[in-house]
Amino acid sequence: GPTRKMPLTASAMDFFQLFVPDNVLKNMVVQTNMYAKKYQERFGSDDSWIDVTLTEMKAFLGYMISTSIHHCESVLSIWSSGFYSNKSIALIMTQSRFEKILKYFHIVAFRSSQTTHSLYKIQPFLDSLQNGFDSAFRPSQAQVLHEPLIDEDPVFIATCTERELRKRKKRKFSLWVRQCSSTGFICQIYVHLKEGSGADGLDALKNKPQLHSMVAKSLCQNASGKNYIIFTGPSITSLNLFEEFEKQGIYCCGLLSTRKSDCTGLPPSMLNNSATPQSRGQYRIRMKGNMSLICWYNKGHFRFLTNAYSPIQQGVIIKRKSGEIPCPLAVEAFAAHLSYICKYDDKYSKYFISHKPNKTWQQVFWFAISIAINNAYILYKMSEAYHVTRYSRAQFGERLVKELLGLEDTSPTH
């Protein structure tokens, strides 16, 4: 849960600034003004440009965040006369001023000579965000590694051409997270870039378990010695990775696939389906030290690799139609955590910022901001302030937008 107690009067902005404090916003102001100056020195002066202020930067973020609540096709719809226009917030800043800030917006204006990382334009922000996640929240023992579901804007999908949709879906990066499966709080973000078509590219990442293993190690680099139980999908699950994690005091439970997983070192007899028909709930087990390989049957064979649960301990999977199906405890635990992440995706994925820029670092930035707001709401729900106001996720987002824009509305909503 939260590491600090927030006051009863804590606002949406207070929770958001646990992760994106004023010093980070001030740095955005400085870097944006530096980039605007550099840009104009190179391409000619822009007489209509005035240096951005902290108040304007907050309003700029507020406008972008508003697209995560109202799901408008473009942030510029706010100033239009159409369905997504919003006169109450459009008056804070003119559209032309917003577009100027958007043109010059930067987190790192200059590339240093020793920088080789392609995410250099956003890495300081990601590092700051990670520090905020680490200091504000203490995760539960059970966590999961996965790619969060990021909903595409339904309005865009309904109106765009097939070519536009294909172009939009070709993201140049893959976003992975380590998530507390008791609360949904995202503890760590990892961005894997598609830097060409080499062995480290995103195309290779989808097919090579060793690259997924690299992602898992990056996400768990701060988890050593804490006795966490990490749940993984088929692309990450492997005997070598689990044994390496066990040496670091990290325990695992993963779904295994003969097609997607690295099955090196696992007994072939457990990877082949038995010829004799099996009844639901039957399972076979092979053990090596603390590691168990479980083959469980339920309208198909499911294989699990774990060193976090004893294969002897019994559990049940409850189905609406067929009732209780017996299984090892590891299978029950995996199903429960997978179910929780599905619920998280259903609830929070639709609150990602709709603005989709062309530049990869900007796409990563807006996804990271969306995750920070979802985390802020999770902390708000676990605080005493929630028992005073009880905002829904949408209401919390609206409050945050108003506070960023300086539109104070302190009337409580019950």
Tab-separated table of C-alpha atoms in Angstrom:
chain	number	residue	atom	x	y	z
A	1	GLY	CA	0.000	0.000	0.000
A	2	PRO	CA	0.919	3.718	0.164
A	3	THR	CA	4.091	4.625	2.055
A	4	ARG	CA	2.776	7.990	3.246
A	5	LYS	CA	-0.507	9.167	4.716
A	6	MET	CA	-2.255	11.796	2.607
A	7	PRO	CA	-4.530	14.373	4.301
A	8	LEU	CA	-8.324	14.157	4.079
A	9	THR	CA	-8.305	17.299	1.917
A	10	ALA	CA	-5.758	15.918	-0.588
A	11	SER	CA	-6.735	16.810	-4.166
A	12	ALA	CA	-6.278	14.876	-7.420
A	13	MET	CA	-3.328	17.178	-8.139
A	14	ASP	CA	-1.682	16.208	-4.822
A	15	PHE	CA	-1.751	12.513	-5.787
A	16	PHE	CA	-0.568	13.221	-9.353
A	17	GLN	CA	2.344	15.298	-8.060
A	18	LEU	CA	3.628	12.355	-6.035
A	19	PHE	CA	4.895	11.194	-9.453
A	20	VAL	CA	5.104	14.407	-11.503
A	21	PRO	CA	6.141	17.127	-9.021
A	22	ASP	CA	6.657	20.821	-9.783
A	23	ASN	CA	10.418	20.446	-10.235
A	24	VAL	CA	9.788	18.005	-13.117
A	25	LEU	CA	7.256	20.416	-14.667
A	26	LYS	CA	9.701	23.327	-14.254
A	27	ASN	CA	12.335	21.301	-16.106
A	28	MET	CA	9.842	20.801	-18.965
A	29	VAL	CA	9.381	24.593	-19.057
A	30	VAL	CA	13.147	25.237	-19.213
A	31	GLN	CA	13.800	22.544	-21.854
A	32	THR	CA	10.837	23.639	-24.020
A	33	ASN	CA	12.075	27.256	-24.015
A	34	MET	CA	15.632	26.104	-24.811
A	35	TYR	CA	14.405	23.974	-27.706
A	36	ALA	CA	12.258	26.847	-29.053
A	37	LYS	CA	15.342	29.108	-29.020
A	38	LYS	CA	17.512	26.484	-30.737
A	39	TYR	CA	14.802	25.776	-33.327
A	40	GLN	CA	14.415	29.463	-34.187
A	41	GLU	CA	18.179	29.974	-34.451
A	42	ARG	CA	18.251	27.225	-37.055
A	43	PHE	CA	15.036	27.808	-38.994
A	44	GLY	CA	14.316	31.505	-38.469
A	45	SER	CA	12.725	33.555	-35.713
A	46	ASP	CA	9.095	33.079	-34.670
A	47	ASP	CA	7.718	36.469	-33.628
A	48	SER	CA	4.550	34.911	-32.187
A	49	TRP	CA	6.502	32.768	-29.684
A	50	ILE	CA	6.727	33.845	-26.052
A	51	ASP	CA	8.558	31.678	-23.505
A	52	VAL	CA	6.210	29.212	-21.828
A	53	THR	CA	5.534	29.510	-18.082
A	54	LEU	CA	4.878	26.867	-15.412
A	55	THR	CA	1.178	27.817	-15.330
A	56	GLU	CA	0.938	27.345	-19.105
A	57	MET	CA	2.788	24.023	-18.938
A	58	LYS	CA	0.275	22.723	-16.390
A	59	ALA	CA	-2.588	23.897	-18.609
A	60	PHE	CA	-0.936	22.220	-21.628
A	61	LEU	CA	-0.799	18.914	-19.735
A	62	GLY	CA	-4.391	19.452	-18.577
A	63	TYR	CA	-5.639	19.749	-22.160
A	64	MET	CA	-3.817	16.555	-23.159
A	65	ILE	CA	-5.102	14.639	-20.122
A	66	SER	CA	-8.682	15.728	-20.924
A	67	THR	CA	-8.526	13.519	-24.049
A	68	SER	CA	-8.218	10.462	-21.785
A	69	ILE	CA	-11.632	11.218	-20.262
A	70	HIS	CA	-13.619	12.426	-23.262
A	71	HIS	CA	-11.790	10.290	-25.895
A	72	CYS	CA	-11.911	13.043	-28.514
A	73	GLU	CA	-10.317	12.283	-31.879
A	74	SER	CA	-7.937	15.242	-31.534
A	75	VAL	CA	-6.995	17.490	-28.626
A	76	LEU	CA	-7.772	20.442	-30.938
A	77	SER	CA	-11.458	19.400	-30.842
A	78	ILE	CA	-11.629	21.296	-27.526
A	79	TRP	CA	-11.596	24.605	-29.429
A	80	SER	CA	-13.895	23.440	-32.255
A	81	SER	CA	-17.648	23.902	-32.477
A	82	GLY	CA	-18.249	20.153	-32.747
A	83	PHE	CA	-19.363	17.436	-30.356
A	84	TYR	CA	-16.075	17.363	-28.409
A	85	SER	CA	-15.774	21.121	-27.932
A	86	ASN	CA	-15.353	22.211	-24.330
A	87	LYS	CA	-15.924	25.933	-23.830
A	88	SER	CA	-15.333	25.786	-20.078
A	89	ILE	CA	-11.665	24.852	-20.504
A	90	ALA	CA	-11.058	26.306	-23.994
A	91	LEU	CA	-11.021	29.836	-22.561
A	92	ILE	CA	-7.899	29.200	-20.443
A	93	MET	CA	-5.575	29.148	-23.468
A	94	THR	CA	-6.058	29.959	-27.160
A	95	GLN	CA	-5.714	27.183	-29.703
A	96	SER	CA	-2.819	28.963	-31.437
A	97	ARG	CA	-0.893	29.230	-28.153
A	98	PHE	CA	-1.522	25.546	-27.394
A	99	GLU	CA	-0.249	24.556	-30.853
A	100	LYS	CA	2.907	26.661	-30.343
A	101	ILE	CA	3.684	24.881	-27.054
A	102	LEU	CA	2.961	21.524	-28.702
A	103	LYS	CA	5.383	22.384	-31.517
A	104	TYR	CA	8.285	23.150	-29.173
A	105	PHE	CA	7.444	20.831	-26.244
A	106	HIS	CA	10.555	18.983	-25.010
A	107	ILE	CA	11.876	17.220	-21.916
A	108	VAL	CA	15.511	17.165	-23.103
A	109	ALA	CA	16.329	19.885	-25.632
A	110	PHE	CA	19.944	18.976	-26.404
A	111	ARG	CA	21.676	15.659	-27.018
A	112	SER	CA	24.923	15.353	-25.072
A	113	SER	CA	27.985	13.998	-26.875
A	114	GLN	CA	28.132	10.788	-24.785
A	115	THR	CA	24.444	9.918	-25.207
A	116	THR	CA	23.855	6.733	-27.197
A	117	HIS	CA	20.439	5.714	-25.829
A	118	SER	CA	17.602	6.364	-28.273
A	119	LEU	CA	15.265	7.320	-25.434
A	120	TYR	CA	17.557	10.149	-24.273
A	121	LYS	CA	14.781	12.705	-24.871
A	122	ILE	CA	12.555	11.086	-22.240
A	123	GLN	CA	14.865	9.015	-20.024
A	124	PRO	CA	15.208	11.662	-17.257
A	125	PHE	CA	11.408	11.789	-16.985
A	126	LEU	CA	11.113	7.984	-16.870
A	127	ASP	CA	13.804	7.851	-14.159
A	128	SER	CA	11.993	10.512	-12.118
A	129	LEU	CA	8.688	8.669	-12.557
A	130	GLN	CA	10.277	5.418	-11.399
A	131	ASN	CA	11.627	7.123	-8.275
A	132	GLY	CA	8.110	8.397	-7.575
A	133	PHE	CA	6.600	4.918	-7.983
A	134	ASP	CA	9.251	3.384	-5.690
A	135	SER	CA	8.908	5.989	-2.931
A	136	ALA	CA	5.093	6.323	-2.904
A	137	PHE	CA	4.017	2.664	-2.900
A	138	ARG	CA	5.034	-0.655	-1.355
A	139	PRO	CA	3.776	-3.521	-3.580
A	140	SER	CA	2.332	-6.821	-2.391
A	141	GLN	CA	4.291	-10.052	-2.659
A	142	ALA	CA	2.469	-11.199	-5.814
A	143	GLN	CA	3.291	-9.257	-8.992
A	144	VAL	CA	2.917	-9.837	-12.702
A	145	LEU	CA	5.012	-8.989	-15.775
A	146	HIS	CA	2.988	-8.167	-18.882
A	147	GLU	CA	2.210	-5.693	-21.654
A	148	PRO	CA	-0.698	-3.502	-20.500
A	149	LEU	CA	-3.650	-3.209	-22.833
A	150	ILE	CA	-3.698	0.245	-24.423
A	151	ASP	CA	-7.065	0.914	-26.023
A	152	GLU	CA	-7.162	2.654	-29.374
A	153	ASP	CA	-9.606	5.544	-29.563
A	154	PRO	CA	-12.956	3.996	-30.672
A	155	VAL	CA	-13.927	7.171	-32.602
A	156	PHE	CA	-10.720	6.997	-34.630
A	157	ILE	CA	-11.119	3.293	-35.372
A	158	ALA	CA	-14.719	3.823	-36.540
A	159	THR	CA	-13.817	6.654	-38.933
A	160	CYS	CA	-10.297	5.917	-40.201
A	161	THR	CA	-9.354	4.104	-43.389
A	162	GLU	CA	-7.730	0.676	-43.311
A	163	ARG	CA	-4.416	2.227	-44.354
A	164	GLU	CA	-4.531	4.756	-41.494
A	165	LEU	CA	-5.313	1.964	-39.019
A	166	ARG	CA	-2.377	-0.147	-40.216
A	167	LYS	CA	-0.049	2.848	-39.961
A	168	ARG	CA	-1.310	3.723	-36.492
A	169	LYS	CA	-0.796	0.250	-35.074
A	170	LYS	CA	2.881	0.116	-36.092
A	171	ARG	CA	4.340	1.418	-32.864
A	172	LYS	CA	8.122	1.599	-32.760
A	173	PHE	CA	8.320	0.380	-29.199
A	174	SER	CA	6.954	-2.211	-26.819
A	175	LEU	CA	5.802	-1.157	-23.337
A	176	TRP	CA	6.135	-3.703	-20.496
A	177	VAL	CA	5.299	-3.316	-16.809
A	178	ARG	CA	5.770	-4.995	-13.446
A	179	GLN	CA	2.443	-4.639	-11.676
A	180	CYS	CA	1.205	-5.315	-8.155
A	181	SER	CA	-1.549	-7.870	-8.752
A	182	SER	CA	-3.388	-7.076	-5.510
A	183	THR	CA	-4.026	-3.397	-6.289
A	184	GLY	CA	-3.169	-2.900	-9.976
A	185	PHE	CA	-0.454	-0.344	-9.127
A	186	ILE	CA	2.243	-0.371	-11.823
A	187	CYS	CA	5.578	-0.579	-9.997
A	188	GLN	CA	7.918	-0.356	-12.961
A	189	ILE	CA	7.851	0.500	-16.670
A	190	TYR	CA	10.209	-0.867	-19.311
A	191	VAL	CA	10.277	0.463	-22.878
A	192	HIS	CA	11.842	-1.689	-25.583
A	193	LEU	CA	12.575	0.237	-28.782
A	194	LYS	CA	12.433	-1.076	-32.289
A	195	GLU	CA	15.828	0.197	-33.394
A	196	GLY	CA	16.040	-1.176	-36.906
A	197	SER	CA	15.492	-4.796	-37.848
A	198	GLY	CA	18.474	-6.189	-35.932
A	199	ALA	CA	18.499	-8.876	-33.277
A	200	ASP	CA	17.342	-6.389	-30.609
A	201	GLY	CA	14.430	-5.031	-32.643
A	202	LEU	CA	10.777	-5.340	-31.725
A	203	ASP	CA	10.176	-7.833	-34.567
A	204	ALA	CA	12.774	-10.126	-33.017
A	205	LEU	CA	11.363	-9.516	-29.533
A	206	LYS	CA	8.074	-11.163	-30.500
A	207	ASN	CA	9.816	-14.367	-31.553
A	208	LYS	CA	12.843	-14.736	-29.294
A	209	PRO	CA	12.310	-15.818	-25.686
A	210	GLN	CA	15.823	-14.657	-24.744
A	211	LEU	CA	14.814	-11.064	-25.494
A	212	HIS	CA	11.703	-11.462	-23.363
A	213	SER	CA	14.042	-12.780	-20.683
A	214	MET	CA	16.047	-9.547	-20.999
A	215	VAL	CA	12.828	-7.535	-20.502
A	216	ALA	CA	11.981	-9.590	-17.382
A	217	LYS	CA	15.455	-9.018	-15.888
A	218	SER	CA	15.156	-5.274	-16.489
A	219	LEU	CA	11.737	-5.143	-14.825
A	220	CYS	CA	12.941	-7.106	-11.794
A	221	GLN	CA	16.320	-5.424	-11.260
A	222	ASN	CA	15.028	-3.702	-8.095
A	223	ALA	CA	13.163	-6.777	-6.794
A	224	SER	CA	16.121	-8.878	-5.578
A	225	GLY	CA	15.976	-10.324	-2.068
A	226	LYS	CA	12.380	-9.298	-1.372
A	227	ASN	CA	10.757	-12.745	-1.789
A	228	TYR	CA	8.384	-11.482	-4.471
A	229	ILE	CA	6.325	-13.982	-6.461
A	230	ILE	CA	6.371	-12.984	-10.127
A	231	PHE	CA	3.693	-14.289	-12.516
A	232	THR	CA	4.709	-14.509	-16.172
A	233	GLY	CA	3.155	-15.319	-19.532
A	234	PRO	CA	4.420	-17.972	-21.984
A	235	SER	CA	6.875	-15.668	-23.787
A	236	ILE	CA	8.829	-14.980	-20.553
A	237	THR	CA	8.501	-18.345	-18.749
A	238	SER	CA	11.702	-20.418	-18.921
A	239	LEU	CA	13.627	-22.733	-16.602
A	240	ASN	CA	16.900	-20.784	-16.969
A	241	LEU	CA	15.270	-17.446	-16.094
A	242	PHE	CA	13.378	-18.864	-13.092
A	243	GLU	CA	16.547	-20.494	-11.727
A	244	GLU	CA	18.435	-17.215	-12.133
A	245	PHE	CA	15.653	-15.313	-10.332
A	246	GLU	CA	15.604	-17.872	-7.502
A	247	LYS	CA	19.278	-17.104	-6.769
A	248	GLN	CA	18.214	-13.449	-6.319
A	249	GLY	CA	15.382	-14.294	-3.909
A	250	ILE	CA	12.654	-13.846	-6.549
A	251	TYR	CA	10.150	-16.682	-7.017
A	252	CYS	CA	8.063	-17.332	-10.099
A	253	CYS	CA	4.936	-18.959	-11.473
A	254	GLY	CA	4.492	-18.975	-15.211
A	255	LEU	CA	2.319	-20.411	-17.944
A	256	LEU	CA	4.371	-22.513	-20.358
A	257	SER	CA	3.796	-22.913	-24.095
A	258	THR	CA	5.701	-25.369	-26.272
A	259	ARG	CA	5.373	-22.850	-29.138
A	260	LYS	CA	6.198	-19.539	-27.392
A	261	SER	CA	8.336	-20.509	-24.389
A	262	ASP	CA	11.998	-21.420	-24.103
A	263	CYS	CA	11.646	-25.071	-23.064
A	264	THR	CA	15.398	-25.739	-22.699
A	265	GLY	CA	16.126	-28.167	-19.853
A	266	LEU	CA	12.516	-29.363	-19.431
A	267	PRO	CA	11.640	-33.090	-19.763
A	268	PRO	CA	10.159	-33.822	-23.237
A	269	SER	CA	7.742	-36.356	-21.720
A	270	MET	CA	5.927	-33.484	-19.961
A	271	LEU	CA	5.775	-31.345	-23.100
A	272	ASN	CA	3.973	-33.980	-25.183
A	273	ASN	CA	0.239	-34.536	-24.769
A	274	SER	CA	-0.686	-38.001	-23.581
A	275	ALA	CA	-2.517	-40.229	-26.064
A	276	THR	CA	-4.946	-41.581	-23.480
A	277	PRO	CA	-8.044	-39.399	-22.891
A	278	GLN	CA	-7.997	-37.449	-19.631
A	279	SER	CA	-10.734	-36.063	-17.419
A	280	ARG	CA	-10.875	-32.407	-16.378
A	281	GLY	CA	-8.765	-31.608	-13.359
A	282	GLN	CA	-6.216	-34.388	-13.852
A	283	TYR	CA	-2.567	-33.379	-13.738
A	284	ARG	CA	0.992	-34.697	-13.835
A	285	ILE	CA	3.984	-33.278	-11.972
A	286	ARG	CA	7.770	-33.444	-12.413
A	287	MET	CA	10.087	-31.833	-9.843
A	288	LYS	CA	13.735	-30.789	-9.741
A	289	GLY	CA	14.779	-29.160	-6.473
A	290	ASN	CA	12.254	-26.405	-5.739
A	291	MET	CA	11.088	-26.268	-9.359
A	292	SER	CA	7.858	-27.988	-10.409
A	293	LEU	CA	6.522	-28.559	-13.905
A	294	ILE	CA	2.775	-29.136	-13.838
A	295	CYS	CA	0.727	-30.437	-16.768
A	296	TRP	CA	-2.968	-29.853	-15.958
A	297	TYR	CA	-5.920	-30.837	-18.154
A	298	ASN	CA	-9.055	-28.717	-18.611
A	299	LYS	CA	-10.486	-29.010	-22.148
A	300	GLY	CA	-6.838	-28.941	-23.212
A	301	HIS	CA	-3.394	-29.282	-21.660
A	302	PHE	CA	-2.021	-26.356	-19.635
A	303	ARG	CA	1.553	-26.371	-18.381
A	304	PHE	CA	2.897	-24.317	-15.493
A	305	LEU	CA	6.437	-23.878	-14.225
A	306	THR	CA	6.811	-22.692	-10.624
A	307	ASN	CA	9.116	-22.582	-7.629
A	308	ALA	CA	6.720	-20.445	-5.555
A	309	TYR	CA	4.072	-23.063	-4.735
A	310	SER	CA	4.216	-26.654	-3.571
A	311	PRO	CA	2.746	-28.940	-6.266
A	312	ILE	CA	1.193	-31.068	-3.490
A	313	GLN	CA	-1.032	-28.236	-2.234
A	314	GLN	CA	-4.514	-28.426	-3.697
A	315	GLY	CA	-6.637	-25.647	-5.162
A	316	VAL	CA	-9.789	-25.305	-7.255
A	317	ILE	CA	-10.864	-23.384	-10.340
A	318	ILE	CA	-14.516	-22.350	-10.069
A	319	LYS	CA	-16.470	-22.263	-13.341
A	320	ARG	CA	-20.043	-21.019	-13.599
A	321	LYS	CA	-21.332	-23.999	-15.559
A	322	SER	CA	-19.125	-26.888	-14.510
A	323	GLY	CA	-18.614	-25.943	-10.858
A	324	GLU	CA	-15.326	-26.660	-9.125
A	325	ILE	CA	-12.422	-28.205	-11.040
A	326	PRO	CA	-9.543	-29.551	-8.888
A	327	CYS	CA	-6.046	-28.287	-9.627
A	328	PRO	CA	-2.696	-27.636	-7.911
A	329	LEU	CA	-2.536	-24.401	-5.894
A	330	ALA	CA	-0.112	-22.872	-8.434
A	331	VAL	CA	-2.780	-23.119	-11.152
A	332	GLU	CA	-5.422	-21.485	-8.940
A	333	ALA	CA	-3.023	-18.673	-7.991
A	334	PHE	CA	-2.051	-18.029	-11.611
A	335	ALA	CA	-5.704	-17.898	-12.729
A	336	ALA	CA	-6.592	-15.471	-9.903
A	337	HIS	CA	-3.793	-13.028	-10.753
A	338	LEU	CA	-4.476	-13.271	-14.487
A	339	SER	CA	-8.134	-12.486	-13.778
A	340	TYR	CA	-7.151	-9.430	-11.735
A	341	ILE	CA	-4.974	-8.026	-14.525
A	342	CYS	CA	-7.829	-8.517	-17.012
A	343	LYS	CA	-10.087	-6.515	-14.687
A	344	TYR	CA	-7.423	-3.803	-14.420
A	345	ASP	CA	-7.153	-3.614	-18.216
A	346	ASP	CA	-10.943	-3.369	-18.554
A	347	LYS	CA	-11.143	-0.572	-15.980
A	348	TYR	CA	-8.087	1.565	-16.708
A	349	SER	CA	-7.008	0.981	-20.326
A	350	LYS	CA	-9.717	3.298	-21.638
A	351	TYR	CA	-8.186	6.215	-19.702
A	352	PHE	CA	-5.017	6.440	-21.774
A	353	ILE	CA	-4.427	9.832	-23.426
A	354	SER	CA	-5.892	9.783	-26.941
A	355	HIS	CA	-3.300	12.147	-28.471
A	356	LYS	CA	-1.041	10.070	-30.764
A	357	PRO	CA	2.037	12.033	-31.912
A	358	ASN	CA	4.386	10.763	-34.622
A	359	LYS	CA	7.554	10.964	-32.529
A	360	THR	CA	8.263	7.834	-30.502
A	361	TRP	CA	9.554	9.650	-27.397
A	362	GLN	CA	6.328	11.678	-27.251
A	363	GLN	CA	4.192	8.537	-27.576
A	364	VAL	CA	6.114	6.973	-24.678
A	365	PHE	CA	5.723	10.187	-22.652
A	366	TRP	CA	1.921	10.315	-22.961
A	367	PHE	CA	1.605	6.600	-22.150
A	368	ALA	CA	3.797	7.130	-19.070
A	369	ILE	CA	1.685	10.127	-17.967
A	370	SER	CA	-1.471	7.994	-18.367
A	371	ILE	CA	0.045	5.249	-16.194
A	372	ALA	CA	1.046	7.858	-13.585
A	373	ILE	CA	-2.556	9.142	-13.401
A	374	ASN	CA	-3.929	5.598	-13.039
A	375	ASN	CA	-1.408	4.979	-10.236
A	376	ALA	CA	-2.397	8.279	-8.604
A	377	TYR	CA	-6.051	7.180	-8.640
A	378	ILE	CA	-5.156	3.806	-7.077
A	379	LEU	CA	-3.355	5.626	-4.232
A	380	TYR	CA	-6.333	7.986	-3.894
A	381	LYS	CA	-8.706	5.002	-3.522
A	382	MET	CA	-6.528	3.612	-0.725
A	383	SER	CA	-6.372	6.962	1.119
A	384	GLU	CA	-8.740	8.553	3.625
A	385	ALA	CA	-9.465	11.304	1.080
A	386	TYR	CA	-11.467	8.749	-0.956
A	387	HIS	CA	-13.907	8.241	1.931
A	388	VAL	CA	-14.615	11.993	1.883
A	389	THR	CA	-15.273	12.501	-1.852
A	390	ARG	CA	-15.457	9.051	-3.557
A	391	TYR	CA	-14.577	10.142	-7.101
A	392	SER	CA	-14.794	7.589	-9.911
A	393	ARG	CA	-11.778	7.276	-12.243
A	394	ALA	CA	-13.467	9.618	-14.745
A	395	GLN	CA	-14.324	12.181	-12.039
A	396	PHE	CA	-10.762	11.991	-10.693
A	397	GLY	CA	-9.449	12.733	-14.194
A	398	GLU	CA	-11.831	15.666	-14.587
A	399	ARG	CA	-10.752	17.067	-11.218
A	400	LEU	CA	-7.091	16.751	-12.208
A	401	VAL	CA	-7.710	18.572	-15.501
A	402	LYS	CA	-9.502	21.422	-13.695
A	403	GLU	CA	-6.738	21.732	-11.117
A	404	LEU	CA	-4.033	21.770	-13.803
A	405	LEU	CA	-5.972	24.479	-15.654
A	406	GLY	CA	-6.485	26.494	-12.470
A	407	LEU	CA	-10.257	26.053	-12.480
A	408	GLU	CA	-10.921	25.491	-8.803
A	409	ASP	CA	-14.130	23.667	-8.010
A	410	THR	CA	-14.022	22.469	-4.423
A	411	SER	CA	-17.634	21.328	-4.093
A	412	PRO	CA	-17.550	17.696	-2.868
A	413	THR	CA	-19.134	15.000	-4.992
A	414	HIS	CA	-20.658	12.097	-3.058
